[in-house]
Amino acid sequence: MKIKTIICVLIIPFISTYANAQEKSTSISIGISPWGYSHSFIKGNNSEKYVYDFKSVMNANICLEKQFKGITTLAELSYTQGKFKEYDLNGTTTLFDPAQQEDLIDATFTIYAGLTINPNKRIQFPIYLGLSGGYLKGGAIHNFMGGGAAKARIKFYITNNIGIYAGVTGHYMLGSRKNDHGAKYDIHDILFTPDAGIIISL
């Protein structure tokens, strides 16, 4: 009886610690997207609208994620670039030159909160919603922007500490600018990128 009692005293704390470790996790992920979609436009008063589309859109991102019992938070730093494709200009303005053909550069920081389906298993399905802020340059746009984001992933852990993932991310960003006479222009950007990468649990 005494031996069994000693074994139980030693094993129970270990089991408890192991269970807690499975419930809580911190990880870093690094991902790339060789293809994406970017559509931006500047909208003014009346019917003014200046649209810019880009091609060869590529994205890279690094994320820090903390998960507890399926509830997760994720901080993401992403960088996107692309080649100018075409514009569609409807209106005239003295605030800027609408016919600029700048290539796309988009640097964004996003904080997400989400829920993981099938947490702490080999295969997981996290879904996230987030708030973003960043800088966008492309076409005639050179602005700091803010907005929202959504992300979904499929994770597969090869070992307890190393995994791979595939997913999709969408951003909708907003900004504005004014001229000396108070005329306001709203700036909109839509960015969609599928991506894949590796996960390292800390």
Short mmCIF file of N, CA and C in Angstrom, two decimals, residues 12-195:
data_model
loop_
_atom_site.label_atom_id
_atom_site.label_comp_id
_atom_site.label_asym_id
_atom_site.label_seq_id
_atom_site.Cartn_x
_atom_site.Cartn_y
_atom_site.Cartn_z
N ILE A 12 0.71 11.73 -10.10
CA ILE A 12 -0.41 12.68 -10.26
C ILE A 12 0.07 14.08 -10.62
N PRO A 13 1.09 14.66 -9.95
CA PRO A 13 1.56 15.98 -10.36
C PRO A 13 2.08 15.99 -11.79
N PHE A 14 2.76 14.88 -12.21
CA PHE A 14 3.27 14.80 -13.57
C PHE A 14 2.14 14.81 -14.59
N ILE A 15 1.08 14.04 -14.31
CA ILE A 15 -0.09 13.99 -15.20
C ILE A 15 -0.74 15.37 -15.29
N SER A 16 -0.86 16.03 -14.14
CA SER A 16 -1.47 17.36 -14.11
C SER A 16 -0.66 18.35 -14.92
N THR A 17 0.68 18.31 -14.75
CA THR A 17 1.56 19.22 -15.50
C THR A 17 1.47 18.95 -16.99
N TYR A 18 1.42 17.68 -17.37
CA TYR A 18 1.32 17.31 -18.78
C TYR A 18 0.02 17.81 -19.38
N ALA A 19 -1.07 17.66 -18.64
CA ALA A 19 -2.38 18.12 -19.13
C ALA A 19 -2.39 19.62 -19.33
N ASN A 20 -1.80 20.36 -18.36
CA ASN A 20 -1.75 21.81 -18.49
C ASN A 20 -0.91 22.23 -19.69
N ALA A 21 0.19 21.49 -19.92
CA ALA A 21 1.05 21.80 -21.06
C ALA A 21 0.31 21.60 -22.36
N GLN A 22 -0.57 20.59 -22.40
CA GLN A 22 -1.35 20.35 -23.61
C GLN A 22 -2.42 21.42 -23.81
N GLU A 23 -2.94 21.98 -22.72
CA GLU A 23 -3.99 22.99 -22.83
C GLU A 23 -3.44 24.34 -23.26
N LYS A 24 -2.19 24.64 -22.89
CA LYS A 24 -1.58 25.92 -23.20
C LYS A 24 -0.41 25.71 -24.14
N SER A 25 -0.27 26.58 -25.15
CA SER A 25 0.87 26.47 -26.05
C SER A 25 1.21 27.83 -26.65
N THR A 26 2.48 28.00 -26.98
CA THR A 26 2.96 29.19 -27.66
C THR A 26 3.75 28.73 -28.87
N SER A 27 3.54 29.37 -30.01
CA SER A 27 4.23 28.95 -31.22
C SER A 27 4.56 30.14 -32.12
N ILE A 28 5.53 29.92 -32.98
CA ILE A 28 5.91 30.88 -34.02
C ILE A 28 5.67 30.21 -35.36
N SER A 29 5.07 30.95 -36.29
CA SER A 29 4.90 30.42 -37.64
C SER A 29 5.50 31.39 -38.66
N ILE A 30 6.06 30.82 -39.71
CA ILE A 30 6.64 31.61 -40.80
C ILE A 30 6.01 31.10 -42.09
N GLY A 31 5.42 32.02 -42.86
CA GLY A 31 4.72 31.60 -44.06
C GLY A 31 5.00 32.48 -45.26
N ILE A 32 4.75 31.92 -46.44
CA ILE A 32 4.89 32.67 -47.69
C ILE A 32 3.70 32.39 -48.59
N SER A 33 3.43 33.35 -49.46
CA SER A 33 2.40 33.19 -50.48
C SER A 33 2.98 33.65 -51.81
N PRO A 34 3.11 32.75 -52.77
CA PRO A 34 3.64 33.14 -54.08
C PRO A 34 2.60 33.80 -54.97
N TRP A 35 1.36 33.85 -54.49
CA TRP A 35 0.28 34.43 -55.29
C TRP A 35 -0.74 35.08 -54.37
N GLY A 36 -1.25 36.25 -54.80
CA GLY A 36 -2.28 36.94 -54.04
C GLY A 36 -3.08 37.87 -54.93
N TYR A 37 -4.09 38.49 -54.36
CA TYR A 37 -4.95 39.41 -55.09
C TYR A 37 -5.00 40.73 -54.34
N SER A 38 -4.74 41.84 -55.05
CA SER A 38 -4.79 43.17 -54.44
C SER A 38 -5.57 44.13 -55.33
N HIS A 39 -6.52 44.83 -54.73
CA HIS A 39 -7.39 45.77 -55.44
C HIS A 39 -7.55 47.00 -54.56
N SER A 40 -7.14 48.17 -55.06
CA SER A 40 -7.21 49.40 -54.28
C SER A 40 -7.94 50.48 -55.07
N PHE A 41 -8.60 51.38 -54.33
CA PHE A 41 -9.22 52.50 -55.02
C PHE A 41 -9.33 53.71 -54.10
N ILE A 42 -9.33 54.88 -54.72
CA ILE A 42 -9.52 56.16 -54.04
C ILE A 42 -10.86 56.71 -54.50
N LYS A 43 -11.70 57.06 -53.54
CA LYS A 43 -13.03 57.54 -53.86
C LYS A 43 -13.22 58.94 -53.30
N GLY A 44 -13.64 59.87 -54.18
CA GLY A 44 -13.86 61.25 -53.76
C GLY A 44 -15.33 61.61 -53.76
N ASN A 45 -15.60 62.91 -53.73
CA ASN A 45 -16.98 63.39 -53.76
C ASN A 45 -17.61 63.09 -55.12
N ASN A 46 -18.90 63.04 -55.13
CA ASN A 46 -19.66 62.77 -56.36
C ASN A 46 -19.26 61.42 -56.94
N SER A 47 -18.83 61.40 -58.20
CA SER A 47 -18.56 60.12 -58.86
C SER A 47 -17.06 59.86 -59.05
N GLU A 48 -16.21 60.64 -58.38
CA GLU A 48 -14.76 60.42 -58.51
C GLU A 48 -14.36 59.05 -57.96
N LYS A 49 -13.60 58.31 -58.75
CA LYS A 49 -13.10 57.02 -58.29
C LYS A 49 -11.88 56.62 -59.12
N TYR A 50 -10.79 56.28 -58.44
CA TYR A 50 -9.54 55.93 -59.10
C TYR A 50 -9.14 54.54 -58.62
N VAL A 51 -9.16 53.59 -59.54
CA VAL A 51 -9.00 52.17 -59.20
C VAL A 51 -7.62 51.68 -59.67
N TYR A 52 -6.97 50.86 -58.81
CA TYR A 52 -5.64 50.34 -59.12
C TYR A 52 -5.60 48.84 -58.82
N ASP A 53 -5.14 48.09 -59.81
CA ASP A 53 -5.00 46.64 -59.65
C ASP A 53 -3.54 46.25 -59.86
N PHE A 54 -3.15 45.14 -59.22
CA PHE A 54 -1.76 44.71 -59.24
C PHE A 54 -1.65 43.22 -59.59
N LYS A 55 -0.50 42.84 -60.11
CA LYS A 55 -0.26 41.45 -60.48
C LYS A 55 1.02 40.96 -59.79
N SER A 56 1.29 39.67 -59.92
CA SER A 56 2.47 39.05 -59.30
C SER A 56 2.57 39.42 -57.82
N VAL A 57 1.43 39.34 -57.14
CA VAL A 57 1.36 39.72 -55.73
C VAL A 57 1.92 38.57 -54.87
N MET A 58 2.93 38.89 -54.06
CA MET A 58 3.56 37.91 -53.19
C MET A 58 3.56 38.43 -51.75
N ASN A 59 3.51 37.50 -50.79
CA ASN A 59 3.41 37.88 -49.39
C ASN A 59 4.29 36.98 -48.53
N ALA A 60 4.85 37.56 -47.46
CA ALA A 60 5.56 36.79 -46.45
C ALA A 60 5.09 37.27 -45.08
N ASN A 61 5.01 36.36 -44.12
CA ASN A 61 4.53 36.75 -42.80
C ASN A 61 5.21 35.93 -41.71
N ILE A 62 5.26 36.53 -40.53
CA ILE A 62 5.73 35.84 -39.33
C ILE A 62 4.74 36.12 -38.22
N CYS A 63 4.38 35.07 -37.47
CA CYS A 63 3.32 35.18 -36.46
C CYS A 63 3.77 34.60 -35.13
N LEU A 64 3.29 35.20 -34.06
CA LEU A 64 3.44 34.65 -32.71
C LEU A 64 2.05 34.33 -32.19
N GLU A 65 1.83 33.08 -31.82
CA GLU A 65 0.50 32.63 -31.41
C GLU A 65 0.53 32.05 -30.00
N LYS A 66 -0.48 32.40 -29.22
CA LYS A 66 -0.68 31.82 -27.90
C LYS A 66 -2.06 31.18 -27.85
N GLN A 67 -2.12 29.94 -27.38
CA GLN A 67 -3.38 29.19 -27.36
C GLN A 67 -3.64 28.63 -25.97
N PHE A 68 -4.89 28.74 -25.54
CA PHE A 68 -5.29 28.18 -24.24
C PHE A 68 -6.68 27.58 -24.37
N LYS A 69 -6.75 26.25 -24.27
CA LYS A 69 -8.02 25.52 -24.36
C LYS A 69 -8.81 25.87 -25.62
N GLY A 70 -8.12 26.04 -26.73
CA GLY A 70 -8.79 26.31 -28.00
C GLY A 70 -9.01 27.77 -28.30
N ILE A 71 -8.88 28.64 -27.31
CA ILE A 71 -8.96 30.08 -27.54
C ILE A 71 -7.56 30.56 -27.87
N THR A 72 -7.42 31.35 -28.93
CA THR A 72 -6.09 31.71 -29.40
C THR A 72 -5.98 33.19 -29.72
N THR A 73 -4.78 33.73 -29.53
CA THR A 73 -4.45 35.08 -29.99
C THR A 73 -3.22 34.95 -30.88
N LEU A 74 -3.16 35.80 -31.89
CA LEU A 74 -2.08 35.72 -32.86
C LEU A 74 -1.68 37.13 -33.28
N ALA A 75 -0.38 37.41 -33.21
CA ALA A 75 0.17 38.69 -33.68
C ALA A 75 0.95 38.41 -34.96
N GLU A 76 0.61 39.14 -36.03
CA GLU A 76 1.20 38.87 -37.34
C GLU A 76 1.83 40.13 -37.94
N LEU A 77 3.04 39.98 -38.44
CA LEU A 77 3.71 41.01 -39.22
C LEU A 77 3.83 40.48 -40.64
N SER A 78 3.25 41.20 -41.60
CA SER A 78 3.25 40.71 -42.98
C SER A 78 3.76 41.78 -43.95
N TYR A 79 4.35 41.31 -45.02
CA TYR A 79 4.88 42.19 -46.06
C TYR A 79 4.41 41.67 -47.42
N THR A 80 3.84 42.56 -48.22
CA THR A 80 3.31 42.18 -49.53
C THR A 80 3.89 43.09 -50.60
N GLN A 81 4.20 42.52 -51.74
CA GLN A 81 4.64 43.33 -52.87
C GLN A 81 4.01 42.79 -54.15
N GLY A 82 3.90 43.67 -55.14
CA GLY A 82 3.32 43.28 -56.41
C GLY A 82 3.65 44.28 -57.49
N LYS A 83 3.40 43.92 -58.72
CA LYS A 83 3.66 44.78 -59.87
C LYS A 83 2.38 45.50 -60.28
N PHE A 84 2.53 46.77 -60.66
CA PHE A 84 1.37 47.51 -61.15
C PHE A 84 0.82 46.84 -62.40
N LYS A 85 -0.50 46.69 -62.44
CA LYS A 85 -1.15 46.04 -63.59
C LYS A 85 -1.90 47.05 -64.44
N GLU A 86 -2.87 47.75 -63.84
CA GLU A 86 -3.69 48.69 -64.60
C GLU A 86 -4.46 49.60 -63.66
N TYR A 87 -4.93 50.70 -64.22
CA TYR A 87 -5.81 51.57 -63.46
C TYR A 87 -7.06 51.91 -64.27
N ASP A 88 -8.08 52.37 -63.55
CA ASP A 88 -9.32 52.84 -64.16
C ASP A 88 -9.65 54.16 -63.47
N LEU A 89 -9.47 55.27 -64.17
CA LEU A 89 -9.59 56.60 -63.59
C LEU A 89 -10.89 57.26 -64.01
N ASN A 90 -11.64 57.70 -63.01
CA ASN A 90 -12.92 58.35 -63.28
C ASN A 90 -12.99 59.63 -62.44
N GLY A 91 -12.56 60.75 -63.04
CA GLY A 91 -12.58 62.03 -62.33
C GLY A 91 -11.27 62.77 -62.51
N THR A 92 -11.19 63.96 -61.95
CA THR A 92 -9.98 64.77 -61.96
C THR A 92 -9.76 65.34 -60.56
N THR A 93 -8.50 65.55 -60.21
CA THR A 93 -8.17 66.10 -58.91
C THR A 93 -6.83 66.81 -58.98
N THR A 94 -6.66 67.83 -58.12
CA THR A 94 -5.38 68.52 -57.99
C THR A 94 -4.63 68.08 -56.74
N LEU A 95 -5.22 67.19 -55.96
CA LEU A 95 -4.60 66.72 -54.73
C LEU A 95 -3.43 65.78 -55.00
N PHE A 96 -3.54 64.99 -56.04
CA PHE A 96 -2.49 64.04 -56.39
C PHE A 96 -2.59 63.73 -57.87
N ASP A 97 -1.64 63.00 -58.39
CA ASP A 97 -1.64 62.57 -59.79
C ASP A 97 -2.26 61.17 -59.87
N PRO A 98 -3.50 61.04 -60.32
CA PRO A 98 -4.15 59.72 -60.34
C PRO A 98 -3.47 58.72 -61.27
N ALA A 99 -2.70 59.22 -62.25
CA ALA A 99 -2.11 58.33 -63.25
C ALA A 99 -0.78 57.72 -62.82
N GLN A 100 -0.43 57.82 -61.56
CA GLN A 100 0.81 57.20 -61.08
C GLN A 100 0.71 55.68 -61.19
N GLN A 101 1.85 55.06 -61.47
CA GLN A 101 1.88 53.61 -61.67
C GLN A 101 2.90 52.95 -60.74
N GLU A 102 2.86 53.33 -59.48
CA GLU A 102 3.76 52.76 -58.48
C GLU A 102 3.44 51.27 -58.26
N ASP A 103 4.49 50.47 -58.11
CA ASP A 103 4.29 49.07 -57.72
C ASP A 103 3.78 48.99 -56.29
N LEU A 104 3.23 47.83 -55.94
CA LEU A 104 2.62 47.64 -54.63
C LEU A 104 3.64 47.28 -53.56
N ILE A 105 3.58 47.99 -52.43
CA ILE A 105 4.28 47.62 -51.20
C ILE A 105 3.29 47.80 -50.06
N ASP A 106 3.10 46.75 -49.27
CA ASP A 106 2.12 46.77 -48.18
C ASP A 106 2.75 46.10 -46.97
N ALA A 107 3.01 46.90 -45.92
CA ALA A 107 3.55 46.36 -44.66
C ALA A 107 2.48 46.51 -43.59
N THR A 108 2.06 45.41 -42.97
CA THR A 108 0.90 45.41 -42.08
C THR A 108 1.17 44.64 -40.79
N PHE A 109 0.67 45.18 -39.68
CA PHE A 109 0.71 44.47 -38.40
C PHE A 109 -0.73 44.22 -37.97
N THR A 110 -1.03 42.97 -37.60
CA THR A 110 -2.41 42.59 -37.25
C THR A 110 -2.43 41.80 -35.95
N ILE A 111 -3.40 42.12 -35.11
CA ILE A 111 -3.65 41.36 -33.89
C ILE A 111 -4.97 40.59 -34.08
N TYR A 112 -4.91 39.27 -33.94
CA TYR A 112 -6.08 38.41 -34.12
C TYR A 112 -6.50 37.77 -32.80
N ALA A 113 -7.77 37.44 -32.72
CA ALA A 113 -8.30 36.55 -31.70
C ALA A 113 -9.11 35.49 -32.42
N GLY A 114 -9.11 34.27 -31.88
CA GLY A 114 -9.80 33.23 -32.62
C GLY A 114 -10.11 32.00 -31.80
N LEU A 115 -10.60 31.01 -32.52
CA LEU A 115 -11.01 29.74 -31.93
C LEU A 115 -10.41 28.61 -32.75
N THR A 116 -9.87 27.62 -32.06
CA THR A 116 -9.29 26.47 -32.74
C THR A 116 -10.22 25.26 -32.60
N ILE A 117 -10.61 24.71 -33.72
CA ILE A 117 -11.38 23.47 -33.74
C ILE A 117 -10.40 22.30 -33.64
N ASN A 118 -10.70 21.35 -32.77
CA ASN A 118 -9.82 20.21 -32.53
C ASN A 118 -8.48 20.64 -31.93
N PRO A 119 -8.49 21.43 -30.84
CA PRO A 119 -7.24 21.95 -30.27
C PRO A 119 -6.37 20.86 -29.66
N ASN A 120 -5.05 21.13 -29.64
CA ASN A 120 -4.07 20.24 -29.00
C ASN A 120 -4.02 18.85 -29.62
N LYS A 121 -4.40 18.77 -30.89
CA LYS A 121 -4.33 17.50 -31.62
C LYS A 121 -3.36 17.65 -32.79
N ARG A 122 -3.08 16.56 -33.46
CA ARG A 122 -2.16 16.60 -34.61
C ARG A 122 -2.69 17.49 -35.72
N ILE A 123 -3.99 17.41 -35.97
CA ILE A 123 -4.62 18.25 -36.98
C ILE A 123 -5.53 19.25 -36.29
N GLN A 124 -5.36 20.54 -36.61
CA GLN A 124 -6.14 21.60 -35.98
C GLN A 124 -6.68 22.54 -37.05
N PHE A 125 -7.80 23.23 -36.70
CA PHE A 125 -8.47 24.12 -37.65
C PHE A 125 -8.76 25.47 -36.96
N PRO A 126 -7.78 26.37 -36.90
CA PRO A 126 -8.01 27.67 -36.26
C PRO A 126 -8.68 28.68 -37.21
N ILE A 127 -9.54 29.51 -36.64
CA ILE A 127 -10.21 30.61 -37.36
C ILE A 127 -9.98 31.88 -36.56
N TYR A 128 -9.58 32.97 -37.24
CA TYR A 128 -9.22 34.19 -36.55
C TYR A 128 -9.92 35.42 -37.15
N LEU A 129 -10.19 36.41 -36.31
CA LEU A 129 -10.61 37.74 -36.73
C LEU A 129 -9.67 38.75 -36.09
N GLY A 130 -9.31 39.82 -36.85
CA GLY A 130 -8.32 40.73 -36.31
C GLY A 130 -8.48 42.17 -36.74
N LEU A 131 -7.68 43.03 -36.11
CA LEU A 131 -7.59 44.45 -36.44
C LEU A 131 -6.19 44.73 -36.94
N SER A 132 -6.10 45.52 -38.05
CA SER A 132 -4.84 45.74 -38.74
C SER A 132 -4.49 47.22 -38.82
N GLY A 133 -3.20 47.47 -38.92
CA GLY A 133 -2.69 48.80 -39.21
C GLY A 133 -1.43 48.66 -40.03
N GLY A 134 -1.21 49.58 -40.97
CA GLY A 134 -0.02 49.45 -41.79
C GLY A 134 0.11 50.56 -42.81
N TYR A 135 1.09 50.38 -43.69
CA TYR A 135 1.40 51.38 -44.71
C TYR A 135 1.24 50.75 -46.08
N LEU A 136 0.57 51.47 -46.97
CA LEU A 136 0.32 50.98 -48.33
C LEU A 136 0.86 51.97 -49.34
N LYS A 137 1.61 51.46 -50.30
CA LYS A 137 2.05 52.24 -51.45
C LYS A 137 1.72 51.47 -52.70
N GLY A 138 1.06 52.11 -53.65
CA GLY A 138 0.72 51.45 -54.90
C GLY A 138 -0.17 52.32 -55.75
N GLY A 139 0.09 52.41 -57.04
CA GLY A 139 -0.67 53.34 -57.88
C GLY A 139 -0.40 54.77 -57.43
N ALA A 140 -1.46 55.49 -57.08
CA ALA A 140 -1.32 56.85 -56.55
C ALA A 140 -1.47 56.89 -55.03
N ILE A 141 -1.46 55.72 -54.39
CA ILE A 141 -1.71 55.65 -52.95
C ILE A 141 -0.39 55.58 -52.18
N HIS A 142 -0.25 56.46 -51.20
CA HIS A 142 0.88 56.45 -50.27
C HIS A 142 0.30 56.80 -48.91
N ASN A 143 -0.19 55.82 -48.18
CA ASN A 143 -0.97 56.12 -46.97
C ASN A 143 -0.80 55.10 -45.88
N PHE A 144 -0.92 55.58 -44.63
CA PHE A 144 -1.14 54.69 -43.51
C PHE A 144 -2.61 54.31 -43.49
N MET A 145 -2.87 53.03 -43.21
CA MET A 145 -4.23 52.51 -43.30
C MET A 145 -4.56 51.71 -42.04
N GLY A 146 -5.85 51.54 -41.80
CA GLY A 146 -6.32 50.70 -40.71
C GLY A 146 -7.53 49.91 -41.16
N GLY A 147 -7.77 48.77 -40.55
CA GLY A 147 -8.93 47.99 -40.98
C GLY A 147 -9.04 46.66 -40.26
N GLY A 148 -9.71 45.73 -40.92
CA GLY A 148 -9.97 44.42 -40.33
C GLY A 148 -9.40 43.30 -41.16
N ALA A 149 -9.32 42.11 -40.56
CA ALA A 149 -8.76 40.96 -41.25
C ALA A 149 -9.44 39.69 -40.76
N ALA A 150 -9.41 38.67 -41.60
CA ALA A 150 -9.90 37.35 -41.25
C ALA A 150 -8.92 36.32 -41.79
N LYS A 151 -8.75 35.24 -41.02
CA LYS A 151 -7.77 34.23 -41.39
C LYS A 151 -8.30 32.85 -40.99
N ALA A 152 -7.98 31.86 -41.81
CA ALA A 152 -8.31 30.47 -41.48
C ALA A 152 -7.13 29.59 -41.88
N ARG A 153 -6.87 28.59 -41.06
CA ARG A 153 -5.74 27.70 -41.34
C ARG A 153 -6.10 26.24 -41.06
N ILE A 154 -5.33 25.37 -41.69
CA ILE A 154 -5.31 23.95 -41.34
C ILE A 154 -3.88 23.65 -40.89
N LYS A 155 -3.73 23.16 -39.66
CA LYS A 155 -2.42 22.84 -39.11
C LYS A 155 -2.24 21.33 -38.99
N PHE A 156 -1.05 20.89 -39.29
CA PHE A 156 -0.70 19.49 -39.06
C PHE A 156 0.64 19.43 -38.36
N TYR A 157 0.65 18.85 -37.15
CA TYR A 157 1.88 18.74 -36.38
C TYR A 157 2.57 17.41 -36.70
N ILE A 158 3.78 17.50 -37.24
CA ILE A 158 4.57 16.33 -37.58
C ILE A 158 5.13 15.71 -36.29
N THR A 159 5.60 16.56 -35.40
CA THR A 159 6.04 16.15 -34.06
C THR A 159 5.29 17.04 -33.06
N ASN A 160 5.60 16.89 -31.78
CA ASN A 160 4.95 17.72 -30.78
C ASN A 160 5.34 19.19 -30.90
N ASN A 161 6.46 19.48 -31.56
CA ASN A 161 6.96 20.84 -31.63
C ASN A 161 7.06 21.43 -33.03
N ILE A 162 6.96 20.59 -34.05
CA ILE A 162 7.12 21.06 -35.42
C ILE A 162 5.86 20.72 -36.21
N GLY A 163 5.34 21.73 -36.94
CA GLY A 163 4.15 21.49 -37.76
C GLY A 163 4.22 22.28 -39.06
N ILE A 164 3.25 22.03 -39.90
CA ILE A 164 3.10 22.77 -41.15
C ILE A 164 1.64 23.24 -41.22
N TYR A 165 1.40 24.25 -42.05
CA TYR A 165 0.04 24.75 -42.18
C TYR A 165 -0.22 25.26 -43.60
N ALA A 166 -1.49 25.36 -43.94
CA ALA A 166 -1.93 26.03 -45.15
C ALA A 166 -3.15 26.86 -44.76
N GLY A 167 -3.31 28.03 -45.38
CA GLY A 167 -4.43 28.88 -44.99
C GLY A 167 -4.69 29.99 -45.97
N VAL A 168 -5.68 30.81 -45.61
CA VAL A 168 -6.03 31.98 -46.42
C VAL A 168 -6.23 33.17 -45.47
N THR A 169 -5.90 34.37 -45.98
CA THR A 169 -6.06 35.59 -45.21
C THR A 169 -6.67 36.67 -46.09
N GLY A 170 -7.59 37.43 -45.53
CA GLY A 170 -8.18 38.57 -46.23
C GLY A 170 -8.09 39.82 -45.38
N HIS A 171 -7.68 40.93 -46.00
CA HIS A 171 -7.62 42.23 -45.33
C HIS A 171 -8.52 43.23 -46.06
N TYR A 172 -9.20 44.06 -45.28
CA TYR A 172 -9.90 45.22 -45.86
C TYR A 172 -9.43 46.45 -45.09
N MET A 173 -8.69 47.33 -45.76
CA MET A 173 -8.05 48.46 -45.11
C MET A 173 -8.65 49.77 -45.61
N LEU A 174 -8.68 50.77 -44.71
CA LEU A 174 -9.26 52.08 -45.02
C LEU A 174 -8.28 53.18 -44.64
N GLY A 175 -8.32 54.27 -45.40
CA GLY A 175 -7.54 55.47 -45.10
C GLY A 175 -8.22 56.67 -45.71
N SER A 176 -7.65 57.85 -45.51
CA SER A 176 -8.24 59.06 -46.10
C SER A 176 -7.19 60.13 -46.25
N ARG A 177 -7.48 61.10 -47.09
CA ARG A 177 -6.62 62.27 -47.25
C ARG A 177 -7.48 63.48 -47.63
N LYS A 178 -6.98 64.67 -47.32
CA LYS A 178 -7.71 65.91 -47.64
C LYS A 178 -6.79 66.86 -48.38
N ASN A 179 -7.41 67.75 -49.18
CA ASN A 179 -6.62 68.81 -49.79
C ASN A 179 -6.75 70.10 -48.99
N ASP A 180 -6.12 71.16 -49.45
CA ASP A 180 -6.12 72.43 -48.72
C ASP A 180 -7.50 73.05 -48.62
N HIS A 181 -8.41 72.65 -49.48
CA HIS A 181 -9.76 73.20 -49.48
C HIS A 181 -10.75 72.33 -48.71
N GLY A 182 -10.24 71.29 -48.07
CA GLY A 182 -11.09 70.44 -47.24
C GLY A 182 -11.77 69.30 -47.95
N ALA A 183 -11.49 69.13 -49.25
CA ALA A 183 -12.08 68.00 -49.98
C ALA A 183 -11.46 66.69 -49.48
N LYS A 184 -12.29 65.72 -49.18
CA LYS A 184 -11.83 64.47 -48.58
C LYS A 184 -11.90 63.33 -49.58
N TYR A 185 -10.87 62.49 -49.56
CA TYR A 185 -10.83 61.30 -50.39
C TYR A 185 -10.68 60.08 -49.49
N ASP A 186 -11.54 59.07 -49.71
CA ASP A 186 -11.45 57.82 -48.96
C ASP A 186 -10.65 56.81 -49.76
N ILE A 187 -9.78 56.09 -49.07
CA ILE A 187 -8.91 55.11 -49.70
C ILE A 187 -9.28 53.72 -49.19
N HIS A 188 -9.45 52.79 -50.11
CA HIS A 188 -9.84 51.42 -49.78
C HIS A 188 -8.84 50.44 -50.38
N ASP A 189 -8.55 49.39 -49.66
CA ASP A 189 -7.64 48.36 -50.17
C ASP A 189 -8.16 46.98 -49.78
N ILE A 190 -8.24 46.09 -50.75
CA ILE A 190 -8.64 44.71 -50.51
C ILE A 190 -7.45 43.82 -50.86
N LEU A 191 -7.04 42.98 -49.93
CA LEU A 191 -5.91 42.09 -50.14
C LEU A 191 -6.31 40.68 -49.72
N PHE A 192 -6.08 39.72 -50.61
CA PHE A 192 -6.38 38.31 -50.33
C PHE A 192 -5.14 37.49 -50.65
N THR A 193 -4.69 36.66 -49.70
CA THR A 193 -3.52 35.82 -49.94
C THR A 193 -3.71 34.43 -49.33
N PRO A 194 -3.59 33.38 -50.13
CA PRO A 194 -3.42 32.05 -49.58
C PRO A 194 -1.95 31.89 -49.19
N ASP A 195 -1.65 31.14 -48.15
CA ASP A 195 -0.25 30.97 -47.77
C ASP A 195 -0.04 29.61 -47.11
#
